Coordinates of C-alpha atoms and ligand atoms in Angstrom, one line a residue:
M284 CA 78.4 163.5 342.4
G285 CA 81.7 164.0 340.6
K286 CA 83.1 167.5 340.0
Y287 CA 82.9 167.1 336.3
R288 CA 79.4 165.9 336.2
M289 CA 78.3 168.9 338.3
K290 CA 80.1 171.2 336.0
A291 CA 78.5 169.5 332.9
E292 CA 75.1 169.8 334.5
K293 CA 75.7 173.5 335.2
T294 CA 76.7 174.1 331.6
V295 CA 73.6 172.4 330.3
K296 CA 71.5 174.4 332.7
S297 CA 73.0 177.7 331.6
L298 CA 72.8 176.7 327.9
V299 CA 69.0 175.9 328.3
L300 CA 68.6 179.2 330.2
G301 CA 70.5 181.0 327.6
I302 CA 68.4 179.5 324.8
L303 CA 65.2 180.3 326.7
M304 CA 66.4 183.9 327.3
S305 CA 67.4 184.5 323.7
C306 CA 64.0 183.1 322.6
L307 CA 62.2 185.4 325.0
C308 CA 64.2 188.4 323.8
A309 CA 63.7 187.5 320.2
C310 CA 59.9 187.2 320.8
G311 CA 60.1 190.6 322.5
T312 CA 62.0 192.1 319.6
A313 CA 59.6 190.6 317.1
Q314 CA 56.7 192.2 318.9
S315 CA 58.2 195.6 319.2
A316 CA 59.2 195.5 315.5
E317 CA 55.6 195.5 314.7
P318 CA 54.3 198.5 316.5
D319 CA 50.6 198.9 317.1
R320 CA 49.1 200.8 314.3
I321 CA 46.6 203.5 315.1
Q322 CA 44.6 204.5 312.2
L323 CA 42.4 207.3 313.5
G324 CA 39.5 208.7 311.7
A325 CA 38.4 212.1 313.0
A326 CA 35.0 213.4 312.0
Y327 CA 34.1 217.1 312.7
Y328 CA 30.6 218.6 312.6
N329 CA 32.1 221.8 311.1
Q330 CA 35.8 222.6 310.7
N331 CA 35.0 226.3 310.4
D332 CA 34.2 226.3 314.0
T333 CA 37.0 228.2 315.7
F334 CA 37.3 226.2 318.9
L335 CA 37.2 222.9 317.0
S336 CA 39.8 223.9 314.4
Q337 CA 42.1 224.7 317.3
L338 CA 41.2 221.4 319.1
D339 CA 42.0 219.6 315.8
E340 CA 45.5 221.0 315.8
C341 CA 46.0 219.8 319.4
L342 CA 44.6 216.3 318.5
K343 CA 47.0 215.9 315.6
E344 CA 49.9 216.9 317.8
E345 CA 48.9 214.5 320.6
I346 CA 48.4 211.7 318.1
S347 CA 51.8 212.2 316.5
R348 CA 53.4 212.1 319.9
L349 CA 52.3 208.5 320.2
E350 CA 54.9 207.7 317.6
K351 CA 57.5 208.1 320.4
D352 CA 55.7 205.4 322.3
G353 CA 56.2 203.0 319.5
F354 CA 52.9 203.4 317.7
E355 CA 52.6 203.9 314.0
V356 CA 49.9 206.5 313.5
T357 CA 47.8 208.0 310.7
V358 CA 45.0 210.5 311.1
T359 CA 42.3 211.1 308.5
T360 CA 40.0 214.1 309.1
R361 CA 36.6 214.7 307.6
D362 CA 34.4 217.8 307.8
A363 CA 30.6 217.3 307.7
A364 CA 29.9 221.0 307.2
G365 CA 26.9 220.7 309.6
S366 CA 25.2 217.7 308.0
Q367 CA 24.6 214.5 309.9
R368 CA 23.9 212.6 306.6
T369 CA 27.3 213.7 305.3
Q370 CA 28.9 212.7 308.5
D371 CA 27.3 209.3 308.4
D372 CA 28.7 208.6 305.0
Q373 CA 32.1 210.0 305.9
V374 CA 32.4 207.7 309.0
K375 CA 31.4 204.7 306.9
E376 CA 34.2 205.6 304.4
L377 CA 36.7 206.0 307.2
I378 CA 35.8 202.5 308.5
E379 CA 36.1 201.1 304.9
A380 CA 39.5 202.7 304.6
G381 CA 40.7 200.7 307.6
C382 CA 40.4 203.1 310.6
N383 CA 40.6 201.2 313.8
V384 CA 39.5 204.0 316.1
L385 CA 37.1 206.9 315.5
C386 CA 36.9 210.3 317.1
V387 CA 33.5 211.7 316.3
N388 CA 32.2 215.3 316.8
L389 CA 28.6 214.7 315.9
A390 CA 26.8 217.1 313.6
D391 CA 23.5 216.2 315.3
R392 CA 24.2 215.1 318.9
T393 CA 20.8 213.4 319.0
D394 CA 21.3 211.3 315.9
P395 CA 24.4 209.0 316.2
S396 CA 22.7 205.7 315.4
E397 CA 23.9 205.1 311.9
I398 CA 27.5 205.8 313.0
I399 CA 27.2 203.5 316.0
D400 CA 25.7 200.7 313.8
A401 CA 28.5 200.9 311.2
A402 CA 31.2 201.0 313.9
R403 CA 29.8 198.1 315.8
E404 CA 29.5 196.0 312.7
H405 CA 33.3 196.5 312.1
N406 CA 34.2 196.5 315.8
V407 CA 35.7 200.0 315.7
P408 CA 35.4 201.9 319.0
I409 CA 34.2 205.5 318.9
I410 CA 35.3 208.4 321.0
F411 CA 32.7 211.0 320.7
F412 CA 33.9 214.5 321.7
N413 CA 32.7 218.0 322.4
R414 CA 29.1 217.3 321.2
E415 CA 27.8 214.8 323.8
P416 CA 25.4 212.1 322.6
V417 CA 22.4 211.6 324.9
A418 CA 22.8 208.9 327.6
E419 CA 20.5 206.3 325.9
D420 CA 22.6 206.4 322.7
M421 CA 25.8 205.9 324.7
M422 CA 24.2 202.7 326.0
Q423 CA 23.8 201.3 322.5
W424 CA 27.2 199.6 322.5
E425 CA 30.0 199.2 325.1
K426 CA 32.8 200.6 322.9
L427 CA 31.4 204.1 322.9
Y428 CA 33.3 206.8 324.9
Y429 CA 32.9 210.6 325.4
V430 CA 35.6 213.2 326.0
G431 CA 34.4 216.7 326.8
A432 CA 34.2 219.3 329.5
D433 CA 31.9 220.1 332.4
A434 CA 29.5 222.7 330.9
K435 CA 28.0 223.7 334.3
L436 CA 31.5 224.6 335.5
S437 CA 32.1 226.9 332.5
G438 CA 28.9 228.9 333.3
I439 CA 29.7 229.1 337.0
L440 CA 33.2 230.4 336.3
Q441 CA 31.9 232.9 333.8
G442 CA 29.3 234.1 336.3
E443 CA 32.0 234.4 339.0
L444 CA 34.3 236.4 336.7
A445 CA 31.4 238.8 335.8
A446 CA 30.3 239.1 339.4
D447 CA 33.8 240.0 340.5
A448 CA 34.2 242.6 337.7
I449 CA 30.8 244.2 338.6
H450 CA 31.7 244.3 342.3
A451 CA 35.1 245.8 341.6
D452 CA 34.0 248.5 339.2
S453 CA 30.9 250.5 339.9
R454 CA 31.1 252.1 336.4
I455 CA 29.7 248.9 334.9
D456 CA 26.3 249.8 336.2
R457 CA 26.2 252.8 334.0
N458 CA 22.7 254.1 334.8
K459 CA 23.4 253.6 338.5
D460 CA 20.1 251.8 339.2
G461 CA 21.7 249.0 341.2
I462 CA 20.6 246.5 338.5
I463 CA 22.8 245.1 335.7
Q464 CA 21.0 245.1 332.3
Y465 CA 22.3 242.3 330.3
V466 CA 22.2 240.5 326.9
V467 CA 22.9 236.8 326.4
L468 CA 24.3 235.4 323.1
E469 CA 23.6 231.7 323.0
G470 CA 25.2 228.8 321.1
E471 CA 23.3 226.2 319.0
P472 CA 19.9 225.2 320.4
G473 CA 20.1 221.6 321.7
H474 CA 23.9 221.7 322.3
Q475 CA 24.7 220.5 325.8
D476 CA 26.9 223.5 326.4
A477 CA 24.5 226.3 325.4
I478 CA 21.6 226.1 327.8
I479 CA 23.7 225.0 330.8
R480 CA 26.3 227.7 330.3
T481 CA 23.7 230.4 330.3
E482 CA 21.7 229.1 333.2
S483 CA 24.7 228.5 335.5
A484 CA 26.3 231.9 334.6
V485 CA 23.1 233.8 335.5
D486 CA 22.5 231.7 338.6
T487 CA 26.0 232.3 339.8
L488 CA 25.7 236.1 339.3
K489 CA 22.5 236.1 341.3
K490 CA 24.0 234.0 344.1
K491 CA 26.8 236.5 344.2
G492 CA 24.3 239.2 345.0
I493 CA 24.1 240.9 341.5
R494 CA 20.6 242.1 340.6
L495 CA 20.0 241.4 336.9
E496 CA 17.6 242.4 334.2
K497 CA 17.6 240.5 331.0
L498 CA 17.1 242.8 328.0
S499 CA 17.5 240.1 325.3
C500 CA 18.7 236.7 324.5
G501 CA 19.8 235.9 320.9
I502 CA 20.8 232.6 319.4
A503 CA 24.0 233.0 317.3
N504 CA 25.0 229.3 316.9
W505 CA 28.6 229.8 318.2
N506 CA 29.2 232.1 315.2
R507 CA 30.9 235.5 315.2
S508 CA 29.0 237.1 312.4
Q509 CA 25.7 235.8 313.5
A510 CA 26.5 237.2 317.0
Q511 CA 27.3 240.6 315.4
N512 CA 23.9 240.6 313.7
R513 CA 22.1 239.6 316.9
M514 CA 24.0 242.3 318.8
M515 CA 23.2 245.0 316.2
Q516 CA 19.5 244.1 316.7
A517 CA 19.8 244.3 320.5
I518 CA 21.6 247.6 320.3
G519 CA 18.9 248.9 318.0
Q520 CA 16.3 248.0 320.5
H521 CA 18.1 249.0 323.8
Q522 CA 20.7 251.5 322.7
N523 CA 22.9 252.6 325.7
Q524 CA 21.0 250.4 328.2
I525 CA 23.1 247.3 327.8
E526 CA 25.7 246.9 330.6
L527 CA 26.8 243.3 330.3
V528 CA 27.0 240.8 327.5
L529 CA 27.3 237.1 328.4
A530 CA 28.3 235.0 325.4
N531 CA 28.3 231.2 325.4
N532 CA 31.7 231.3 323.6
D533 CA 34.5 233.7 322.6
D534 CA 33.5 233.9 318.9
M535 CA 30.1 235.2 319.8
A536 CA 31.6 237.7 322.4
L537 CA 33.9 238.9 319.7
G538 CA 30.9 239.3 317.3
A539 CA 29.2 241.4 319.9
I540 CA 32.3 243.6 320.2
D541 CA 32.4 243.8 316.4
A542 CA 28.8 245.2 316.4
Y543 CA 29.8 248.0 318.8
E544 CA 32.9 248.8 316.7
K545 CA 30.9 249.0 313.6
L546 CA 28.5 251.4 315.3
N547 CA 31.5 253.5 316.5
Y548 CA 30.5 253.4 320.1
T549 CA 32.9 255.2 322.5
E550 CA 34.6 253.1 325.1
S551 CA 32.7 254.6 328.0
A552 CA 29.4 253.6 326.4
L553 CA 30.3 250.0 326.0
P554 CA 29.0 247.1 328.1
V555 CA 31.5 244.5 329.6
F556 CA 31.8 241.3 327.5
F557 CA 32.5 237.8 328.8
G558 CA 33.2 234.7 326.7
I559 CA 34.1 231.0 327.1
D560 CA 36.8 229.0 325.3
G561 CA 40.0 231.0 325.4
T562 CA 40.6 230.7 321.7
D563 CA 43.6 232.5 320.3
A564 CA 41.5 235.5 319.2
G565 CA 39.6 235.4 322.5
L566 CA 42.7 235.5 324.6
Q567 CA 44.1 238.2 322.5
A568 CA 40.9 240.3 323.0
V569 CA 41.3 239.7 326.8
A570 CA 44.9 240.8 326.7
D571 CA 43.9 243.9 324.7
G572 CA 41.2 244.7 327.3
K573 CA 38.3 244.4 324.8
L574 CA 36.9 241.2 326.4
A575 CA 36.7 241.4 330.2
A576 CA 37.6 237.7 330.6
T577 CA 37.0 234.3 329.3
V578 CA 36.8 230.7 330.6
Y579 CA 39.4 228.3 329.3
N580 CA 38.0 225.3 327.5
D581 CA 41.0 222.9 327.8
K582 CA 41.4 221.8 324.2
E583 CA 45.0 220.5 325.0
G584 CA 43.6 218.4 327.8
Q585 CA 40.8 217.1 325.7
A586 CA 43.1 216.2 322.9
R587 CA 45.5 214.4 325.3
A588 CA 42.7 212.4 326.8
M589 CA 41.4 211.4 323.3
A590 CA 44.9 210.3 322.2
A591 CA 45.5 208.3 325.3
L592 CA 42.1 206.6 325.0
A593 CA 42.6 205.9 321.3
A594 CA 46.0 204.3 322.1
A595 CA 44.6 202.2 324.9
L596 CA 41.6 201.1 322.8
V597 CA 43.8 200.0 319.9
S598 CA 46.6 198.4 321.9
G599 CA 44.4 196.9 324.6
E600 CA 46.8 198.3 327.2
G601 CA 46.5 201.1 329.7
M602 CA 42.7 201.3 330.0
E603 CA 43.0 200.9 333.8
E604 CA 45.1 204.1 334.0
I605 CA 42.4 206.2 332.5
E606 CA 39.9 207.8 334.9
F607 CA 36.4 207.6 333.7
V608 CA 33.1 209.0 335.0
N609 CA 30.3 206.5 334.7
G610 CA 32.7 204.0 333.1
R611 CA 33.0 205.8 329.7
Y612 CA 33.1 209.5 330.1
I613 CA 36.0 211.9 330.5
Y614 CA 35.3 215.5 331.5
L615 CA 38.1 218.0 331.6
P616 CA 37.7 221.0 333.9
Y617 CA 37.5 224.6 332.7
Y618 CA 39.4 227.4 334.3
K619 CA 39.3 231.2 334.5
A620 CA 41.2 233.2 331.9
D621 CA 41.4 236.8 333.0
K622 CA 43.8 239.5 331.7
H623 CA 46.7 238.3 333.8
Y624 CA 46.2 234.8 332.4
A625 CA 45.9 236.1 328.8
E626 CA 49.1 238.1 329.2
T627 CA 51.2 235.5 331.0
G628 CA 49.5 232.1 330.3
K629 CA 49.3 231.5 334.0
Ligands
BGC21 C1 32.6 225.5 322.3 C2 32.2 226.3 321.1 C3 32.0 225.4 319.9 C4 31.1 224.3 320.2 C5 31.0 223.3 319.1 C6 31.7 224.4 322.5 O1 32.1 223.6 323.6 O2 32.7 226.3 323.4 O3 33.1 227.4 320.8 O4 31.5 226.2 318.9 O5 31.6 223.6 321.4 O6 30.4 222.2 319.4

C-alpha cells in the first residue's frame, strides 16, 4: 500500500470519526438543552399543622436544588384544610394543570382511592408522605410510593429520654411513691404515628424499670390549643399529682405547658414534658428548659428523599440508587433532641 493511500485512508477515517463525534456531541447538547421538567403538585392535609408547614419549606428548598442538576422545576401547593373531598378535587386540578409527579399528604389516610384512580388514569406517580396509606391501598398501582418515618422508633426514643430523666432526677417523682403518675396527649385517632408512639414510649419506660400510673389520656389531634384544653381538664381532675406528660408531638407538649402557665403553677409543681418533632418552637422550648426533651422528626431528610424520588420518577434515572423498604417505602430515622442538641444542633 502506497504512503499516500495510507495517509488518505487515515484522513477519511478521522473525518468520519470527527463527524460521528460531533454528531454525538450535538445530540448530547440537544438533550441537555431540554432539561427534564419537574412539575410537582404538593397536596397537604392541613397547612396550619406546624410540623408540615416546616416540612413544606424543606421540600421547596430541596426541589429548587434540583435546578442545579439541570431540571426545570415548578411546585404548586394545595391545602385541603382537613377535608379528603377537597383534597380529591385539588389533586385532580393539579393533574389537569400538567403536574407530572404528586406529593400527597392525605387528609384521610384510609381514603386515597379517588386520588389513586385520577393519577393512574394520567400516569402520574404519587409519593405519599407523613400520613401513610394502608398497605392494601399501596397495592392499587405500582407507581405509588411512601416517604415517612419509623413511628415505633420515635416512641422508643421518647421513652428512653423520659426514663433517663426520671432515673437522673428523683425530684420528678414528687410524691415519692416510687411510681410516676403520667398523662398522655395523643394525636389524631387513626394516624399511624399516634397510637404507636404512645405504646412504644410507655413500653420503653416500663422496660427501663419505671413504674407508671396513667392518670389520663386525651386526644388533642396534634394541636396546641386542643392540648391546652385537654391539659386544663386533666389538671382540674388531678391537680398536683401529674409528674410526667408524654405528648405525641411538640405542639401538644407546648399546649400542655401553656395550660400550666395559664394556671400560674410554680416551677417546682410542674411535671416534666416530652414531645416529638423538634419543630422550631419545640427546640426553643427544650433550649429554654421548659420541655425536657423531644425526638427529632427528620423533615430535612424526608424532603430530600421526596425530591430525589420525584426527580428519579420524572427522569427515569437514578431509581436504583434509592433504598426502599418493601420496594416502595422510605422511612427516615428519628433521633433524640435533648437540651445539648437544642442548644448546639448536635
Ligand atoms: C407529626 C405531627 C403532625 C402529623 C401530621 C406527625 O408525624 O409528628 O406533628 O401533626 O404528623 O400528620
